[in-house]
Coordinates of C-alpha atoms and ligand atoms in Angstrom, one line a residue:
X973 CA 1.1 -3.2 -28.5
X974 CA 1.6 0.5 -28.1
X975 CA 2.5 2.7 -30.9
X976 CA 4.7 6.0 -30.1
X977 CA 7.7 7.4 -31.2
X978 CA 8.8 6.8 -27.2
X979 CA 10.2 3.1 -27.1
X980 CA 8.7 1.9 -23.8
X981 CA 9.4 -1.6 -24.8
X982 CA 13.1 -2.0 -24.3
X983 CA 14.3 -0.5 -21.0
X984 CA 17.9 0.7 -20.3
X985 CA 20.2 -1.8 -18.4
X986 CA 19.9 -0.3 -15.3
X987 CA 22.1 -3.4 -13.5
X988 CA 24.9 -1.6 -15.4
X989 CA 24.6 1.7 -13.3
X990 CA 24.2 1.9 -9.2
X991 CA 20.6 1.7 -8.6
X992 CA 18.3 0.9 -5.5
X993 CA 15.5 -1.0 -7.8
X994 CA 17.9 -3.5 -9.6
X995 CA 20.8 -3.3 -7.1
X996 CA 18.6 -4.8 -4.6
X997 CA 19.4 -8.4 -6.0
X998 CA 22.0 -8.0 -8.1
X999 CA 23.3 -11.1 -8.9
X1000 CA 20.6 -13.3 -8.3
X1001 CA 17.7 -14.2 -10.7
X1002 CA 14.4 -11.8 -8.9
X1003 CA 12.8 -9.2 -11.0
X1004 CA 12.6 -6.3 -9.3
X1005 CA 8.9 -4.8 -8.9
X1006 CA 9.4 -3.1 -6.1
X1007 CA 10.1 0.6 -5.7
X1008 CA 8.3 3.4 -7.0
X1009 CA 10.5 4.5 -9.9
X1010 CA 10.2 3.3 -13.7
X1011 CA 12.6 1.6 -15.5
X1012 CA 11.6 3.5 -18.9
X1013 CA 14.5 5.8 -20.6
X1014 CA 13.5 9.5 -19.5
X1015 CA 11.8 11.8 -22.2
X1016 CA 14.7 12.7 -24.7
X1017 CA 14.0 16.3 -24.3
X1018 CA 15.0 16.1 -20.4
X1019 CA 18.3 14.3 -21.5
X1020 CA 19.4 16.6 -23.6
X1021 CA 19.0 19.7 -21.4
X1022 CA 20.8 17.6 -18.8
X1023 CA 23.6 17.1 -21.0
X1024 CA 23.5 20.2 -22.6
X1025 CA 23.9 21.9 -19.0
X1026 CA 26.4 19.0 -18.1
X1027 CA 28.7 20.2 -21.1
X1028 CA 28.8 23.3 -19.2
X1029 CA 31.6 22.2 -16.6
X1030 CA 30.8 24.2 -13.7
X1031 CA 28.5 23.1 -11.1
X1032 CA 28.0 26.0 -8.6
X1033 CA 25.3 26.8 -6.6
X1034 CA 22.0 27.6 -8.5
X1035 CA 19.0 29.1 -7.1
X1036 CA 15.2 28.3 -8.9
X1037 CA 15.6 30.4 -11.8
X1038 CA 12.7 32.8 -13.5
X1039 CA 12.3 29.9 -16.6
X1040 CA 12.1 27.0 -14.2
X1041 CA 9.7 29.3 -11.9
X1042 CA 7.3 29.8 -15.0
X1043 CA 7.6 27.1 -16.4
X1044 CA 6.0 25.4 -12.9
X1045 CA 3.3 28.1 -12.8
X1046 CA 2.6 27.0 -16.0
X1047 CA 2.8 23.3 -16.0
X1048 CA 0.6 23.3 -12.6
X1049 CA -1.7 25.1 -14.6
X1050 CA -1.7 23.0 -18.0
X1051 CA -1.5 19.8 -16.3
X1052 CA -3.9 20.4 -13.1
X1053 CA -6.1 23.4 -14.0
X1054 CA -4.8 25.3 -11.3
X1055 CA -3.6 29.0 -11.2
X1056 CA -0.6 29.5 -9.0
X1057 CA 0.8 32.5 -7.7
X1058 CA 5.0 32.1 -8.6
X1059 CA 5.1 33.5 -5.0
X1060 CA 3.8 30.1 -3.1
X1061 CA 6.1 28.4 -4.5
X1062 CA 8.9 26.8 -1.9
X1063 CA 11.1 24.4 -3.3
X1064 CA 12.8 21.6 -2.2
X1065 CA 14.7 18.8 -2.6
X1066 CA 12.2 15.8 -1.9
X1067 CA 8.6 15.4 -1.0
X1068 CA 9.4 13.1 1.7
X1069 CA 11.2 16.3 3.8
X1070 CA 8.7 18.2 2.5
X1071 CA 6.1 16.3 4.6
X1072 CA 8.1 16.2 7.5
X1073 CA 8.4 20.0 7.6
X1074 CA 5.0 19.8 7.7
X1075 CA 4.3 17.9 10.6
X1076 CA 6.9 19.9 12.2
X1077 CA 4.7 23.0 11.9
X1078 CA 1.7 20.8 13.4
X1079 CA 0.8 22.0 16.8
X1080 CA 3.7 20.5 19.3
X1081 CA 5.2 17.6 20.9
X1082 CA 2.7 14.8 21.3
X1083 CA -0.1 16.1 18.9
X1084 CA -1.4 14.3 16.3
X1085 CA -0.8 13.6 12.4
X1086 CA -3.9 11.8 10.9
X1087 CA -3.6 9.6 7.8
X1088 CA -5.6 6.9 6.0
X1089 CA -4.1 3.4 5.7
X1090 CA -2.5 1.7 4.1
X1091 CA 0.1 4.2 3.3
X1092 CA 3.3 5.0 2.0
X1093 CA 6.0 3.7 4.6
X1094 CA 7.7 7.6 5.2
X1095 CA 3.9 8.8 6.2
X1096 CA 3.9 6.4 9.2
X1097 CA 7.5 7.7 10.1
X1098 CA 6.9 11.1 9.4
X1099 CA 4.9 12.5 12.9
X1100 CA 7.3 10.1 15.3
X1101 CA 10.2 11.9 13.7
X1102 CA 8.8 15.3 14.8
X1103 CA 7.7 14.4 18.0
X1104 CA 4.0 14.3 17.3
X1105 CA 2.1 10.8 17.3
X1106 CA 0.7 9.0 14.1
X1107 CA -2.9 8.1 14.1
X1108 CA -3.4 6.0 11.0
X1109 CA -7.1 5.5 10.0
X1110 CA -7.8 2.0 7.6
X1111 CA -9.4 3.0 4.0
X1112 CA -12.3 0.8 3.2
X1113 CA -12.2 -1.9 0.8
X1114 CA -15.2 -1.3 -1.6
X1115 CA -16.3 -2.9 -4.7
X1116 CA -13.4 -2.3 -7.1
X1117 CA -12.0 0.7 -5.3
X1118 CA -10.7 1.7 -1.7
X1119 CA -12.3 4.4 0.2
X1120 CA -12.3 7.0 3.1
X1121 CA -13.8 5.6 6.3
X1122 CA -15.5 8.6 7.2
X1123 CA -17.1 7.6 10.7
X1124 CA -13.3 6.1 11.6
X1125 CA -11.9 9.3 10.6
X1126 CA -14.0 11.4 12.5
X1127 CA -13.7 8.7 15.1
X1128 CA -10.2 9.7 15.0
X1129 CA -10.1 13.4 16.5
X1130 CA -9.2 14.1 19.8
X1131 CA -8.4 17.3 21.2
X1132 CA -4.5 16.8 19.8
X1133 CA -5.6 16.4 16.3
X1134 CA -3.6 18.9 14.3
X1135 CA -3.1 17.9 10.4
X1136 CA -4.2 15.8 8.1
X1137 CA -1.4 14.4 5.5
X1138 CA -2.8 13.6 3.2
X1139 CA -1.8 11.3 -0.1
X1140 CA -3.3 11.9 -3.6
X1141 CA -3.2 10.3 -5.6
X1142 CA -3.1 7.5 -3.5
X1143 CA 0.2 5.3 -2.6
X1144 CA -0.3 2.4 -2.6
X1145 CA -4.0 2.3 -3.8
X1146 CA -3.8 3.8 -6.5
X1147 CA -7.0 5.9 -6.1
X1148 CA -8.1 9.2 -7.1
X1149 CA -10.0 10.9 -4.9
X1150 CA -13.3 12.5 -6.1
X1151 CA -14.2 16.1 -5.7
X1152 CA -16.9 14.6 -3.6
X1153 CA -14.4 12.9 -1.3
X1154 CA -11.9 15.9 -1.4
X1155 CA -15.1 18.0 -0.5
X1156 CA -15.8 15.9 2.7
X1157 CA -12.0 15.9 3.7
X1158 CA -12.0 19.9 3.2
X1159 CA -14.7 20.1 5.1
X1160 CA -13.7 17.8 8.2
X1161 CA -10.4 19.4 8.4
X1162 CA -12.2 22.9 8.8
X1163 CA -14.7 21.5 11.5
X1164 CA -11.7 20.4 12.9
X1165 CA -9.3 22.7 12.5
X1166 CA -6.6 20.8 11.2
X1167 CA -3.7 21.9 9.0
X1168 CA -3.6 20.2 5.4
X1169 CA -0.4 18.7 4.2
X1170 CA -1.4 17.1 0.4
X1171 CA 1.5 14.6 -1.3
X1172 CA 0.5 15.0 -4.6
X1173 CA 3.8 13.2 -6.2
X1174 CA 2.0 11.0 -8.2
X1175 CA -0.6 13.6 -10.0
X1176 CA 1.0 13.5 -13.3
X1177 CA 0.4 9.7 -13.1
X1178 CA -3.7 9.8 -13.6
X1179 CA -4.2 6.8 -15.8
X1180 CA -7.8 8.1 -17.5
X1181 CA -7.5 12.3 -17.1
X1182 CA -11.4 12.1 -18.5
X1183 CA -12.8 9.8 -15.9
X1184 CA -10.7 10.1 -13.1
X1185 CA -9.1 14.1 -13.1
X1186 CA -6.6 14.9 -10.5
X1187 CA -7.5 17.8 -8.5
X1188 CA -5.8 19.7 -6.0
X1189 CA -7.4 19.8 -2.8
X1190 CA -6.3 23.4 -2.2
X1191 CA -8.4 24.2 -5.0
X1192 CA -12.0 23.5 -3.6
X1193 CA -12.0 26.9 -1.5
X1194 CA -10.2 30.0 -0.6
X1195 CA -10.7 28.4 3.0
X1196 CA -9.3 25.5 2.3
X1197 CA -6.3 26.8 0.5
X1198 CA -5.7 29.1 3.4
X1199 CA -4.8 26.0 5.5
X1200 CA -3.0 23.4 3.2
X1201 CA 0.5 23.2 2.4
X1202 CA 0.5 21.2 -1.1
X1203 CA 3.6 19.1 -2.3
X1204 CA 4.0 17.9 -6.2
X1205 CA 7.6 17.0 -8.2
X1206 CA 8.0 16.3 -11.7
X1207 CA 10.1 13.2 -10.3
X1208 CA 7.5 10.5 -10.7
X1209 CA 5.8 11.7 -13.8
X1210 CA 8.9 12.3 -15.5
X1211 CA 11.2 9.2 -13.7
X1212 CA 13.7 11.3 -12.6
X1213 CA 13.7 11.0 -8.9
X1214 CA 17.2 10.7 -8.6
X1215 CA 17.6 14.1 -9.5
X1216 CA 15.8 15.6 -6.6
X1217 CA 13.4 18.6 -7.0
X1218 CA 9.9 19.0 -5.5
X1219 CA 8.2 21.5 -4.3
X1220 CA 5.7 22.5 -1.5
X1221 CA 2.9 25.5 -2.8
X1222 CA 1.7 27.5 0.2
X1223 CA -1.1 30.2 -0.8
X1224 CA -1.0 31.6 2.7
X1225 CA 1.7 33.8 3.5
X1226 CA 2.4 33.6 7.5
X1227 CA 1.9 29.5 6.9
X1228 CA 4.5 29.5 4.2
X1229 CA 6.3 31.9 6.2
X1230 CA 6.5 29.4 9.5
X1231 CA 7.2 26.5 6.6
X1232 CA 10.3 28.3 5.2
X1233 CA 11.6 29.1 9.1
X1234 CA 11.3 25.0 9.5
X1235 CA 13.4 24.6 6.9
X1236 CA 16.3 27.7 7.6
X1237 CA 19.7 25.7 7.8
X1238 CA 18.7 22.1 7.4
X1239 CA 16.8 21.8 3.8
X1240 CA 18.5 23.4 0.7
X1241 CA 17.3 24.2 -2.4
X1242 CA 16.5 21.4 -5.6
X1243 CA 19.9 19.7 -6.9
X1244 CA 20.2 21.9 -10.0
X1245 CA 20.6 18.9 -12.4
X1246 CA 16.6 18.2 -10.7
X1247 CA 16.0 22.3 -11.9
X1248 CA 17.3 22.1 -15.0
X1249 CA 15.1 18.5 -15.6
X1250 CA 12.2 19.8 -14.1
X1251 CA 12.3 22.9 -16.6
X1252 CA 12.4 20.6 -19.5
X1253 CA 9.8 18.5 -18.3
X1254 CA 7.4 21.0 -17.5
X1255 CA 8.1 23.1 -21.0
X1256 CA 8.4 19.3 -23.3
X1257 CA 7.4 16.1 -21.3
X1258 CA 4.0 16.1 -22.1
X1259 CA 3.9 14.2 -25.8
X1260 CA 6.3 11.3 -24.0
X1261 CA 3.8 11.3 -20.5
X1262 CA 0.6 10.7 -23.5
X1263 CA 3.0 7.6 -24.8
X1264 CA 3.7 6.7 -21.4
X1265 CA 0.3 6.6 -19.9
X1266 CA -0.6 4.2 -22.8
X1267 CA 2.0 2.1 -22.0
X1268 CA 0.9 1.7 -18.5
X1269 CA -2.4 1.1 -19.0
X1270 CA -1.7 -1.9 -21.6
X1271 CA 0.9 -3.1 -18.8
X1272 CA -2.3 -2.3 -16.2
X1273 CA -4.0 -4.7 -18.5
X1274 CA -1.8 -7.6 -18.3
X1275 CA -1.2 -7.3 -14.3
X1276 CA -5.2 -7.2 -13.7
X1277 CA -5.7 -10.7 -16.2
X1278 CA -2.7 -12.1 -14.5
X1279 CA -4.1 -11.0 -10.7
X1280 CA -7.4 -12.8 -12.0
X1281 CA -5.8 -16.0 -12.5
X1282 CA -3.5 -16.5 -9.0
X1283 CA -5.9 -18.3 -6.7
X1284 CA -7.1 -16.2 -3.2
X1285 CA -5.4 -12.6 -4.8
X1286 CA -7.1 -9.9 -5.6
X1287 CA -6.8 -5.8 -6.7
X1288 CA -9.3 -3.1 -7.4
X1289 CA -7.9 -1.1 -10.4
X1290 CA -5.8 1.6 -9.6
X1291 CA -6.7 4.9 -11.1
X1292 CA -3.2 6.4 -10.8
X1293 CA 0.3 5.8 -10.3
X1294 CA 2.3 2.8 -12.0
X1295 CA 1.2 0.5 -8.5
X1296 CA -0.4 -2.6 -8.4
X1297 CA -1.6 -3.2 -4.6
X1298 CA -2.9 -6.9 -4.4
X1299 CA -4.5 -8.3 -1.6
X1300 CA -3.5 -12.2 -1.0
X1301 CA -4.7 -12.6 2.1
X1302 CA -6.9 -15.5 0.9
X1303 CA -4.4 -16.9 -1.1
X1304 CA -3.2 -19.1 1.9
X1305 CA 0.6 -17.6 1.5
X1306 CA 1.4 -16.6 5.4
X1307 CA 4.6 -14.3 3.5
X1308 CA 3.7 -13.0 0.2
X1309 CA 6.4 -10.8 -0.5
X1310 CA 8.6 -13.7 0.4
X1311 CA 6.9 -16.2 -1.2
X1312 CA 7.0 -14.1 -4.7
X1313 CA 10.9 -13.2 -4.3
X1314 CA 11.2 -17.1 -3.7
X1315 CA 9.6 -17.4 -7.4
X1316 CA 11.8 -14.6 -8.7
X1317 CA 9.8 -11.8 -8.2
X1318 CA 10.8 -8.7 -5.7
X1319 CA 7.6 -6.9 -4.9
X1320 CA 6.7 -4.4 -2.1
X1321 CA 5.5 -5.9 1.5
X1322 CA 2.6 -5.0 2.2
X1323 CA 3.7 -4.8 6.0
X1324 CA 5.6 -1.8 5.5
X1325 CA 2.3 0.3 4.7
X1326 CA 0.6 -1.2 7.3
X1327 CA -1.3 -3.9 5.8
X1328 CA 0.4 -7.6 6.3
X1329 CA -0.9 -9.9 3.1
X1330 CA -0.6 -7.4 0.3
X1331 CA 2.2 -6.8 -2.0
X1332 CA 2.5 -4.1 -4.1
X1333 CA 4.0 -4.2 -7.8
X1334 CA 5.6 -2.3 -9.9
X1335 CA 4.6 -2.5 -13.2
X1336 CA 6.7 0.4 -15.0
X1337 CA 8.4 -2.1 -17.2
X1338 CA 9.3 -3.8 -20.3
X1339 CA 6.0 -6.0 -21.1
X1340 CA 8.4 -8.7 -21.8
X1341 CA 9.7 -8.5 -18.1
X1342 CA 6.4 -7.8 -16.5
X1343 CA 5.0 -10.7 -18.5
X1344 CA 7.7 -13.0 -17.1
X1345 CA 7.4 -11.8 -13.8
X1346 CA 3.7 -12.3 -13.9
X1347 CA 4.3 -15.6 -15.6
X1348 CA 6.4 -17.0 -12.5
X1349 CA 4.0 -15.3 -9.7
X1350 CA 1.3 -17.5 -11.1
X1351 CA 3.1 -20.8 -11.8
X1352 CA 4.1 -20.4 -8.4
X1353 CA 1.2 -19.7 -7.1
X1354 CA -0.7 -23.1 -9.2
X1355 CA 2.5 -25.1 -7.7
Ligands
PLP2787 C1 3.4 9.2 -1.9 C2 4.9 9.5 -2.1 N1 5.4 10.6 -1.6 C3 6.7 10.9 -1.7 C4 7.6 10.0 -2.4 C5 9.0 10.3 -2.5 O1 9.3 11.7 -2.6 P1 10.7 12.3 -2.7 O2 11.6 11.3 -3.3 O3 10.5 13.5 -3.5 O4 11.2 12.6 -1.3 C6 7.0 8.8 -2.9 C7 7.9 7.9 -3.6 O5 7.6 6.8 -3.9 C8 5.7 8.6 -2.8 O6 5.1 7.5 -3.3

């Protein structure tokens, strides 16, 4: 049981509002696990300035304002230990374009994006949907963790190598890399010259800040910095992805100059509901993301002691994010993401990130739903 003056334990009806996570079976009795956002009530402090700007009934165009602009610099700062100049700051209206801009801008038609699998479905379709080709490079399964083939990746390079995109923390693993591991990946995208495109959405999400800290990979070097466009959002942290605002930081000016010509005419600025969140996160969110990490790592708790007891499935623990990435590909199940919706359970296929016998869960939840969810994955599975 976690004690906080947040309630994490009774969720909002979200079947009552149009939503992709419950609208997916509306109707029929599956729990939905599946997509990355939570289904916990958003800190009070961002509801109120949302309805305090609401009240306000004109909606006109709005452009990042100074407040929301230092409020980033400082939250980057509080949150990540890094010191941002307001002037790299390029915002946006989701990560996912944000990424695409970026293999845009790397080298031209027919070059290469490299990225480690598994991986978040839009990284695969990111590179074909510029015109450059996507060379995906398996992780390694180690003991209780998932790491960088570093022979594979180097194996990887060919003449059209261009960027790395990069994800950390890591959908759908879950992991954190090290400064050891960042280290390496600075350094093999300078002996290769490659461009660095870093989705850090799920930063604010580090489940143990002591253990396992997020850091930046721009942060490492002057070098590295020089040559990596980095994209956070408060939309993950905070649960408010709906509302739209990310943004890419760019320390070097003629790259953030060729990032902003990507985007003349076809990306806009942040929703400015997402600004006026964002600002409110940033300057209040932090008490309610303490009270939410402790709720996910009691939830964490339960998934890992349910995962223990389905025969042939396994996870290493993630360090991040609110993702569960289990492997059942001894389980016997030729469709685990089927077989689990057949039991009332709708989970992520692991096919989608490029690794068939996983499923990936949710488990940003009531306990009481994640319990019962867990409850009929592993009846089914003892069936
Ligand atoms: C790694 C990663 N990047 C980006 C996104 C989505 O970004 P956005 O909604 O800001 O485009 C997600 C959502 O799950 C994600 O997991």
């Amino acid at each position: 049981m976690t004690s906080s003056a947040f309630d994490f334990t009774h969720c909002p009806d979200r079947t009552l509002q149009p939503g992709l996570k419950w609208g997916k079976y509306a109707g029929r009795d599956i729990l939905p696990l599946w997509v990355a956002d939570m289904d916990f009530a958003a800190a009070p402090e961002i509801t109120a300035a949302l309805a305090a700007r609401a009240a306000h009934p004109v909606y006109g165009y709005a452009h990042p304002w100074p407040s929301l602009v230092e409020a980033t610099v400082e939250g980057v700062f509080a949150h990540h230990r890094w010191r941002i100049d307001p002037d790299w700051l390029v915002w946006l209206p989701g990560v996912v374009p944000g990424f695409n801009l970026a293999c845009q801008m790397a080298g031209g038609m027919g070059d290469e994006v490299l990225f480690v699998t598994p991986t978040y479905p839009p990284i695969f379709a990111a590179p074909p949907n510029q015109q450059r080709r996507a060379v995906g490079v398996p992780m390694l399964r180690e003991e209780d963790r998932w790491a960088l083939d570093r022979a594979a990746l180097e194996a990887a390079i060919t003449p059209a190598s261009r960027m790395l995109l990069l994800c950390n923390p890591h959908n759908p693993t879950g992991r954190v890399f090290t400064a050891e591991e960042l280290r390496w990946l600075g350094d093999f995208c300078q002996r290769h010259d490659l461009l660095v495109c870093s989705d850090e959405i799920h930063c604010g999400l580090v489940l143990d800040d002591e253990r396992t800290p997020h850091i930046p990979i721009a942060t490492l070097s002057p070098e590295l910095a020089r040559r990596t466009i980095t994209l956070m959002a408060p939309s993950k942290t905070w649960n408010i992805a709906g509302l739209q605002c990310a943004f890419a930081i760019i320390p070097d000016a003629p790259l953030r100059q060729r990032f902003r010509q990507s985007m003349a005419g076809l990306v806009e600025a942040p929703n400015v509901l997402g600004m006026v969140a964002a600002e409110a996160a940033w300057r209040h969110g932090t008490p309610w993301l303490a009270a939410l990490k402790a709720q996910l790592r009691a939830n964490l708790l339960r998934v890992a002691e349910a995962v223990a007891q389905m025969p042939g499935c396994a996870m290493a623990t993630p360090e991040a994010t609110f993702l569960a990435w289990i492997d059942c590909r001894n389980s016997g199940l030729v469709n685990p993401a089927l077989f689990f919706e057949d039991a009332g359970v709708g989970l992520s296929d692991g096919r989608d990130f490029g690794a068939p016998g996983f499923v990936r869960l949710n488990f940003a939840c009531a306990p009481a739903v994640l319990q019962e969810a867990l409850t009929r994955m592993t009846q089914a599975m003892r069936a």
